[in-house]
Amino acid sequence: MKKIFHIIIALIALVPILVSCEDFLETEPVDKLVPNTFFQSEKDLELYSNSFYQRQVPGGLAVVQSDEMGEFTSKNQSNNFIAGAYSSVDEGAWNWSDLRNINYFLENFDNEVIPQEARDHYEGIARFFRAYFYFDMVKRYGDVPWYSKTLSTEDPDLYKPRDPREMVIDSMLQDLDFATSHIRDSKDNGSSLVTRQVAYAFMSRVCLFEGTYRKYHEELGLQGTVGELLQKAADAAKSVMDAQQYQIYSTGSPATDYRDLFTNENPVSEEVMWAVVYNNALKRWHNITWKFNSATYGNRWGLNKQFVNTYLMTDGSRFTERQGYDTIQFVREMENRDFRLAQTVRSLGYTRLDGTPAPPNFGYTYTGYHILKFSLDDSRLDGISESYNSIPLIRYAEVLLNYAEAKAELGEFDASIWEQTIAPLRERAGVDSSIPATADSYLQTVYFPSISDKFLLEIRRERGIELCYEGFRYDDLLRWKKGDLVEMPWEGIYVPGLNQPMDLDGNGKPDVAFVETVPESKVAGVIYFVIDGTNSILTEGDKGHIVWRANEDRQFPDKKYLHPISNTDLVLNPDLGQNPGWE
């Protein structure tokens, strides 16, 4: 009887708990973001928009590393997409979570208690990031489904076919039109936020990519829209130029000014418009220095001889018009060149922070053109992920190059535009900025046989050099329909003969020797690079340019201008269809 009494008392005690649980089911969860309780102030919009940066802005290494797909880079070996078997099974499934995050915001942020100007600003930020998301999708896949709403698991649009690239690009440009009209126009001196001028700069990038892609990819049948896109690219770039918030950074020191943009902890806000910001005190670090200076952790990246040849002499003349240019040894090759060359690869007299000489290291590169541009000089960072230099995402230099190229493609480039765009970049680099009298036959022969316009050739030269390893080169090859360039040999420095130690930094001491067999008696400080006749050869047998991965079969048929749709995604939605040439 006593036991039953205790049970009754316990049940009575549960009544208010059950009632309160019923009430709880009618309330909003305290650990979830709920529109009715969250989007109540401008601060809430700012906090939510921070997630766009956190989720979508690439890490510094990703920016730099993406250029290894370009033709100017040698590395351990090409990935399977370029050299090897690749199919839809190898392609990873696409991910829409970042887009859903943006669309959720756009569906819920518009609360009238928040001032209209603030709502417009943050809507512009969200729509910028939606265009940012889709730009990567279009570059990779071409046609993709356009989603401007969040989708439930029952939504039939989950299984709709892909939308045409022109529809997706038009939708992106509508987003960017809104962004450039409504994002606040105040300059962010920390270069970490999307501002109106950043949105204009990105619009110029998107429109230049798509305009030239449609021009050179005639198979799309979209040539009728090329002029409009190129004009939009030029207009967006000119908006940034006319706003006069940015300029080409120059202190009058051509030997250091260019590299300062890529080694400073704080972005150089005179020119860097948007950056991935790192900070040593906050221990926000990356590992780029380690990647470029490790025989095992990185892919031993290096530039190739064909690209290095495109750097001009400081007097503005062409290196490739010097007598015997192709057999000049490294020390002479580096003399009196565009100062950006010695700030992009290790060159004459380069030392580390402690003053130790640091010539190109064939333990870290295969061609001798050892990437320096983003590496910090402290050798301690060669083995740890503690680099703290901020990495540019958008620079004013790109804006000038976008404007120059768009105007050249429109047939509207002239001497006045040269003075606004190409000239200041060359002057910063200590190069005579006079307009060349003729088209460069080397660029035509090796890179662009179909281009005869001297201005367009110089713009392409300048774009490659100025933006080297900033994540543009592969995209440029895609839009110019020059993917075949990735098939060119990975040539390195000229080697006068086997078993001859070579000085690479001009200090009179030998740094490397190319051998068929490493000798038992070694010279101190010399790295012995084995020419094995398979992976590595010399172009003339026992002398010539080193060629790395000479046995690698790199191929770029037309189908590779787009990636395949993943087999995983096709199984889920067969209506997506596959890109041409892929199975």
mmCIF file of N, CA and C in Angstrom, residues 495-541:
data_model
loop_
_atom_site.group_PDB
_atom_site.id
_atom_site.type_symbol
_atom_site.label_atom_id
_atom_site.label_comp_id
_atom_site.label_asym_id
_atom_site.label_seq_id
_atom_site.Cartn_x
_atom_site.Cartn_y
_atom_site.Cartn_z
ATOM 1 N N VAL A 495 71.720 23.512 -68.951
ATOM 2 C CA VAL A 495 72.830 22.795 -68.315
ATOM 3 C C VAL A 495 73.928 22.602 -69.365
ATOM 4 N N PRO A 496 75.126 23.194 -69.159
ATOM 5 C CA PRO A 496 76.178 23.103 -70.181
ATOM 6 C C PRO A 496 76.803 21.722 -70.302
ATOM 7 N N GLY A 497 76.639 20.884 -69.296
ATOM 8 C CA GLY A 497 77.204 19.553 -69.377
ATOM 9 C C GLY A 497 77.012 18.784 -68.092
ATOM 10 N N LEU A 498 77.068 17.468 -68.184
ATOM 11 C CA LEU A 498 76.967 16.613 -66.998
ATOM 12 C C LEU A 498 78.217 16.755 -66.142
ATOM 13 N N ASN A 499 78.014 16.528 -64.847
ATOM 14 C CA ASN A 499 79.129 16.479 -63.888
ATOM 15 C C ASN A 499 79.873 17.809 -63.782
ATOM 16 N N GLN A 500 79.213 18.898 -64.097
ATOM 17 C CA GLN A 500 79.832 20.222 -63.998
ATOM 18 C C GLN A 500 79.089 21.036 -62.939
ATOM 19 N N PRO A 501 79.632 21.184 -61.745
ATOM 20 C CA PRO A 501 78.965 21.991 -60.718
ATOM 21 C C PRO A 501 78.692 23.407 -61.217
ATOM 22 N N MET A 502 77.472 23.921 -60.915
ATOM 23 C CA MET A 502 77.033 25.221 -61.418
ATOM 24 C C MET A 502 76.733 26.165 -60.269
ATOM 25 N N ASP A 503 77.108 27.413 -60.439
ATOM 26 C CA ASP A 503 76.772 28.492 -59.504
ATOM 27 C C ASP A 503 75.436 29.079 -59.939
ATOM 28 N N LEU A 504 74.466 29.149 -59.025
ATOM 29 C CA LEU A 504 73.134 29.632 -59.379
ATOM 30 C C LEU A 504 72.769 30.981 -58.768
ATOM 31 N N ASP A 505 73.592 31.493 -57.873
ATOM 32 C CA ASP A 505 73.242 32.786 -57.278
ATOM 33 C C ASP A 505 74.323 33.842 -57.465
ATOM 34 N N GLY A 506 75.345 33.515 -58.245
ATOM 35 C CA GLY A 506 76.338 34.518 -58.597
ATOM 36 C C GLY A 506 77.371 34.806 -57.535
ATOM 37 N N ASN A 507 77.501 33.932 -56.523
ATOM 38 C CA ASN A 507 78.495 34.203 -55.472
ATOM 39 C C ASN A 507 79.796 33.427 -55.686
ATOM 40 N N GLY A 508 79.913 32.765 -56.842
ATOM 41 C CA GLY A 508 81.146 32.063 -57.170
ATOM 42 C C GLY A 508 81.269 30.681 -56.580
ATOM 43 N N LYS A 509 80.276 30.232 -55.810
ATOM 44 C CA LYS A 509 80.329 28.909 -55.199
ATOM 45 C C LYS A 509 79.337 27.978 -55.910
ATOM 46 N N PRO A 510 79.712 26.736 -56.174
ATOM 47 C CA PRO A 510 78.810 25.812 -56.881
ATOM 48 C C PRO A 510 77.628 25.406 -56.012
ATOM 49 N N ASP A 511 76.475 25.247 -56.664
ATOM 50 C CA ASP A 511 75.250 24.931 -55.944
ATOM 51 C C ASP A 511 74.611 23.628 -56.402
ATOM 52 N N VAL A 512 74.782 23.243 -57.661
ATOM 53 C CA VAL A 512 74.127 22.055 -58.181
ATOM 54 C C VAL A 512 75.003 21.432 -59.263
ATOM 55 N N ALA A 513 74.905 20.127 -59.404
ATOM 56 C CA ALA A 513 75.552 19.410 -60.500
ATOM 57 C C ALA A 513 74.570 18.367 -61.017
ATOM 58 N N PHE A 514 74.495 18.238 -62.331
ATOM 59 C CA PHE A 514 73.606 17.268 -62.954
ATOM 60 C C PHE A 514 74.442 16.055 -63.349
ATOM 61 N N VAL A 515 74.025 14.908 -62.849
ATOM 62 C CA VAL A 515 74.847 13.704 -62.988
ATOM 63 C C VAL A 515 73.954 12.525 -63.367
ATOM 64 N N GLU A 516 74.588 11.499 -63.903
ATOM 65 C CA GLU A 516 73.865 10.249 -64.150
ATOM 66 C C GLU A 516 73.941 9.339 -62.928
ATOM 67 N N THR A 517 75.033 9.509 -62.157
ATOM 68 C CA THR A 517 75.205 8.765 -60.909
ATOM 69 C C THR A 517 75.818 9.696 -59.865
ATOM 70 N N VAL A 518 75.285 9.686 -58.674
ATOM 71 C CA VAL A 518 75.824 10.542 -57.618
ATOM 72 C C VAL A 518 77.223 10.058 -57.255
ATOM 73 N N PRO A 519 78.230 10.942 -57.306
ATOM 74 C CA PRO A 519 79.608 10.513 -57.008
ATOM 75 C C PRO A 519 79.790 10.194 -55.526
ATOM 76 N N GLU A 520 80.747 9.331 -55.246
ATOM 77 C CA GLU A 520 81.055 9.018 -53.858
ATOM 78 C C GLU A 520 81.673 10.208 -53.153
ATOM 79 N N SER A 521 82.511 10.949 -53.868
ATOM 80 C CA SER A 521 83.139 12.140 -53.305
ATOM 81 C C SER A 521 82.344 13.361 -53.748
ATOM 82 N N LYS A 522 81.698 14.003 -52.809
ATOM 83 C CA LYS A 522 80.803 15.116 -53.125
ATOM 84 C C LYS A 522 81.442 16.441 -52.751
ATOM 85 N N VAL A 523 81.085 17.477 -53.499
ATOM 86 C CA VAL A 523 81.519 18.830 -53.189
ATOM 87 C C VAL A 523 80.558 19.406 -52.150
ATOM 88 N N ALA A 524 81.093 19.956 -51.091
ATOM 89 C CA ALA A 524 80.257 20.516 -50.023
ATOM 90 C C ALA A 524 79.330 21.597 -50.573
ATOM 91 N N GLY A 525 78.077 21.524 -50.164
ATOM 92 C CA GLY A 525 77.109 22.540 -50.562
ATOM 93 C C GLY A 525 76.469 22.314 -51.911
ATOM 94 N N VAL A 526 76.873 21.264 -52.632
ATOM 95 C CA VAL A 526 76.336 20.989 -53.961
ATOM 96 C C VAL A 526 75.234 19.934 -53.868
ATOM 97 N N ILE A 527 74.115 20.214 -54.519
ATOM 98 C CA ILE A 527 73.041 19.227 -54.650
ATOM 99 C C ILE A 527 73.258 18.490 -55.964
ATOM 100 N N TYR A 528 73.208 17.163 -55.906
ATOM 101 C CA TYR A 528 73.416 16.352 -57.102
ATOM 102 C C TYR A 528 72.054 15.897 -57.636
ATOM 103 N N PHE A 529 71.742 16.356 -58.840
ATOM 104 C CA PHE A 529 70.453 16.056 -59.460
ATOM 105 C C PHE A 529 70.682 14.986 -60.518
ATOM 106 N N VAL A 530 70.016 13.844 -60.356
ATOM 107 C CA VAL A 530 70.258 12.705 -61.236
ATOM 108 C C VAL A 530 69.416 12.818 -62.507
ATOM 109 N N ILE A 531 70.096 12.782 -63.649
ATOM 110 C CA ILE A 531 69.431 12.703 -64.945
ATOM 111 C C ILE A 531 69.280 11.220 -65.264
ATOM 112 N N ASP A 532 68.055 10.706 -65.088
ATOM 113 C CA ASP A 532 67.878 9.252 -65.177
ATOM 114 C C ASP A 532 67.457 8.775 -66.556
ATOM 115 N N GLY A 533 67.219 9.708 -67.470
ATOM 116 C CA GLY A 533 66.841 9.315 -68.822
ATOM 117 C C GLY A 533 65.385 8.946 -68.972
ATOM 118 N N THR A 534 64.644 8.964 -67.900
ATOM 119 C CA THR A 534 63.212 8.618 -67.961
ATOM 120 C C THR A 534 62.374 9.769 -67.429
ATOM 121 N N ASN A 535 62.421 9.973 -66.120
ATOM 122 C CA ASN A 535 61.727 11.124 -65.544
ATOM 123 C C ASN A 535 62.403 12.429 -65.937
ATOM 124 N N SER A 536 63.718 12.419 -65.992
ATOM 125 C CA SER A 536 64.477 13.627 -66.290
ATOM 126 C C SER A 536 65.464 13.356 -67.418
ATOM 127 N N ILE A 537 65.538 14.315 -68.341
ATOM 128 C CA ILE A 537 66.488 14.217 -69.447
ATOM 129 C C ILE A 537 67.078 15.592 -69.692
ATOM 130 N N LEU A 538 68.154 15.649 -70.465
ATOM 131 C CA LEU A 538 68.659 16.894 -71.017
ATOM 132 C C LEU A 538 68.323 16.893 -72.499
ATOM 133 N N THR A 539 67.913 18.044 -73.007
ATOM 134 C CA THR A 539 67.381 18.099 -74.368
ATOM 135 C C THR A 539 68.400 17.720 -75.432
ATOM 136 N N GLU A 540 69.690 17.826 -75.123
ATOM 137 C CA GLU A 540 70.715 17.468 -76.103
ATOM 138 C C GLU A 540 71.557 16.285 -75.638
ATOM 139 N N GLY A 541 70.964 15.433 -74.848
ATOM 140 C CA GLY A 541 71.656 14.238 -74.392
ATOM 141 C C GLY A 541 72.502 14.473 -73.172
#
